[in-house]
PDB file of C-alpha atoms in Angstrom:
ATOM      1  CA  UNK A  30      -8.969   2.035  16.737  1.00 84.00           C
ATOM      2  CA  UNK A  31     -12.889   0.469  16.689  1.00 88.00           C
ATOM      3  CA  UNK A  32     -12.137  -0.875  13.361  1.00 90.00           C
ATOM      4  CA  UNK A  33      -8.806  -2.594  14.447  1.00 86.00           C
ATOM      5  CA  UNK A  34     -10.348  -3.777  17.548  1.00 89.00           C
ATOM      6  CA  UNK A  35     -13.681  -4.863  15.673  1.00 90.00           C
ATOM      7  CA  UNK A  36     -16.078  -2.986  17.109  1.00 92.00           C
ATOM      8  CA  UNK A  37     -16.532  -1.249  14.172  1.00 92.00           C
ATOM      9  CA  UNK A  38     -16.799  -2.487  10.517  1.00 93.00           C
ATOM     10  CA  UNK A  39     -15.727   0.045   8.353  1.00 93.00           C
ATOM     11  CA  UNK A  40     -16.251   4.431   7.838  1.00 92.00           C
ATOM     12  CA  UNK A  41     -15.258   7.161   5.389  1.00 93.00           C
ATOM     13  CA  UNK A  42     -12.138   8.823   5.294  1.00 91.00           C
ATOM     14  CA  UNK A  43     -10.809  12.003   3.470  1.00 91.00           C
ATOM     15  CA  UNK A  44      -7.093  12.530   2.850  1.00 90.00           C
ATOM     16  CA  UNK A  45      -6.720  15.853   4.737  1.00 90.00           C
ATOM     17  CA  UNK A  46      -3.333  16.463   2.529  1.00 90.00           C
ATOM     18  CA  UNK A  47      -5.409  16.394  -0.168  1.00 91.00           C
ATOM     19  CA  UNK A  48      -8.153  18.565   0.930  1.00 93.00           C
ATOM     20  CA  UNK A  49      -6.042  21.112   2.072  1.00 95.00           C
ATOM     21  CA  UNK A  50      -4.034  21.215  -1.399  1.00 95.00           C
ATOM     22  CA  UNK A  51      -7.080  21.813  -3.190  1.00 94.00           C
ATOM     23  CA  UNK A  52      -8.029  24.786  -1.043  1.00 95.00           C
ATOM     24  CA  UNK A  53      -5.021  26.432  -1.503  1.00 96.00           C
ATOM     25  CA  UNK A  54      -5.163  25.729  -5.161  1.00 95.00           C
ATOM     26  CA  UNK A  55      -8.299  27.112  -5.335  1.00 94.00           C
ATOM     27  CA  UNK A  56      -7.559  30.546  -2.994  1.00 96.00           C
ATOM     28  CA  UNK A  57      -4.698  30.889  -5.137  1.00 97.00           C
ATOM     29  CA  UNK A  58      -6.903  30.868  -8.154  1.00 96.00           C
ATOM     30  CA  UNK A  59      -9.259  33.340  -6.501  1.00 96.00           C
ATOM     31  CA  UNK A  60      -6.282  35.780  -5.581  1.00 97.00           C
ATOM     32  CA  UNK A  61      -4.751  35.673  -8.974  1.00 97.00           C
ATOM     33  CA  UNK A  62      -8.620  36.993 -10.540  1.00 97.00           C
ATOM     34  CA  UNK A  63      -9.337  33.876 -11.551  1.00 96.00           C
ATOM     35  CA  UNK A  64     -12.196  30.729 -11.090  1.00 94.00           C
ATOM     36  CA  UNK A  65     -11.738  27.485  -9.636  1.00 94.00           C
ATOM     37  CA  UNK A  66     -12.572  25.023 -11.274  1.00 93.00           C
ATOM     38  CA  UNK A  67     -15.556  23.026  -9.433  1.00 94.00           C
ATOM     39  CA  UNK A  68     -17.346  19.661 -10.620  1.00 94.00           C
ATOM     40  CA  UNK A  69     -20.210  19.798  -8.112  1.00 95.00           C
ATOM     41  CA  UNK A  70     -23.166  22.168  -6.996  1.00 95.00           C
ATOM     42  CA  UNK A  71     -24.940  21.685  -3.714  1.00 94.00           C
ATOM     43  CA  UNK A  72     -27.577  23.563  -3.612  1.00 96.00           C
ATOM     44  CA  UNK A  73     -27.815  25.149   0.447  1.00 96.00           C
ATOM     45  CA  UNK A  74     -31.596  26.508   0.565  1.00 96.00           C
ATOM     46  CA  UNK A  75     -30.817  29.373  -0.449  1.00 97.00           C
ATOM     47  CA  UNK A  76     -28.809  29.217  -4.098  1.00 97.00           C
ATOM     48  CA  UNK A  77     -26.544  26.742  -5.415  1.00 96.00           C
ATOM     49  CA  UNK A  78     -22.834  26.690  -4.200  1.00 95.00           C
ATOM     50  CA  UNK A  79     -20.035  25.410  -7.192  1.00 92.00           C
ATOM     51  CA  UNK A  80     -17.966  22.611  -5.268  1.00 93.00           C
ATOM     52  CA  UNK A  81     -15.361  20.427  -5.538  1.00 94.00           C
ATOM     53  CA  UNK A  82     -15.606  16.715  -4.605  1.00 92.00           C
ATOM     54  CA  UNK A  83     -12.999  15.155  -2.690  1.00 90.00           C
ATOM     55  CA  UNK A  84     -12.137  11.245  -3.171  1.00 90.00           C
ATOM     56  CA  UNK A  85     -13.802   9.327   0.051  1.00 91.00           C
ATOM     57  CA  UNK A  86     -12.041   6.029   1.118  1.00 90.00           C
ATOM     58  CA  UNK A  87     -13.956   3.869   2.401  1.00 93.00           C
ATOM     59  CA  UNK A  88     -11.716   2.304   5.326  1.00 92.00           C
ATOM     60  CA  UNK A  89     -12.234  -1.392   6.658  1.00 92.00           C
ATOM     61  CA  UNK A  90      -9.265  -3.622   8.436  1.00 89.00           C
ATOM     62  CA  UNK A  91      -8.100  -4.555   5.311  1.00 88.00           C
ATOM     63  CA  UNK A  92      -7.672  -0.865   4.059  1.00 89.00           C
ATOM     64  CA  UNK A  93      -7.092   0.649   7.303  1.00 88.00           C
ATOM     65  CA  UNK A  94      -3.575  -1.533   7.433  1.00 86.00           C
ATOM     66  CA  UNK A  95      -2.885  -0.036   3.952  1.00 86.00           C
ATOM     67  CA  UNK A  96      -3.160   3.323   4.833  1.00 87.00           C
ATOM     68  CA  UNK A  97      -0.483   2.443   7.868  1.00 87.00           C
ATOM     69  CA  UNK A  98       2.023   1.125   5.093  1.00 87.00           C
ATOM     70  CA  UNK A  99       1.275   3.560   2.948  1.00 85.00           C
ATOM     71  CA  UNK A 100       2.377   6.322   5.970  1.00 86.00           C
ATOM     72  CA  UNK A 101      -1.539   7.949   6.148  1.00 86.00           C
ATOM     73  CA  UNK A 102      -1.345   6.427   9.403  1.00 86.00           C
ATOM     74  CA  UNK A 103       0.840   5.844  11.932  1.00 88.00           C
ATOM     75  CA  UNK A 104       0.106   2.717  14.045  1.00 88.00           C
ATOM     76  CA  UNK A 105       1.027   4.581  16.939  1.00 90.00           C
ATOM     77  CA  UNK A 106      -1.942   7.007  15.960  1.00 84.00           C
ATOM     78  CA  UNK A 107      -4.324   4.299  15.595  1.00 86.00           C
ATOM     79  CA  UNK A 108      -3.371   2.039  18.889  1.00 86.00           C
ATOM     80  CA  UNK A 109      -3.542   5.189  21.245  1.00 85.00           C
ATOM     81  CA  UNK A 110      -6.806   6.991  19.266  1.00 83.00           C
ATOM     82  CA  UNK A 111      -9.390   7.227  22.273  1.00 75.00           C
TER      83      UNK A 111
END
């Protein structure tokens, strides 16, 4: 809603879709004995942690109206977001 109503210029986004198929890729690969396959280590303090990056979107007004069209969004969702 800030970004519609300009009083904010842009933020990050993650497809939560997308995040969640990933986990569940990834528990499935667990159950079935197996290893995920990661492309990123943070490292926590303590050891480093295999990972998997997710896409970020950067979302402006330009891209925000995208993700509406492409059904992300609804602009219901965005006009009453408090």
């Amino acid at each position: 809603k800030y970004i519609q109503d300009d009083k904010q210029s842009m933020t990050v986004w993650k497809n939560t879709a997308t995040l969640a198929k990933t986990t569940c890729d990834m528990v499935s690969e667990i159950l079935g004995g197996g290893t995920p396959k990661t492309d990123a280590t943070y490292n926590n303090q303590k050891k480093d942690v295999l990972s998997i990056q997710a896409e970020i979107v950067v979302v402006d007004k330009a891209k925000l109206e995208e993700l509406v069209k492409n059904g992300d969004f609804s602009q219901d969702d965005i006009d009453n977001a408090k």
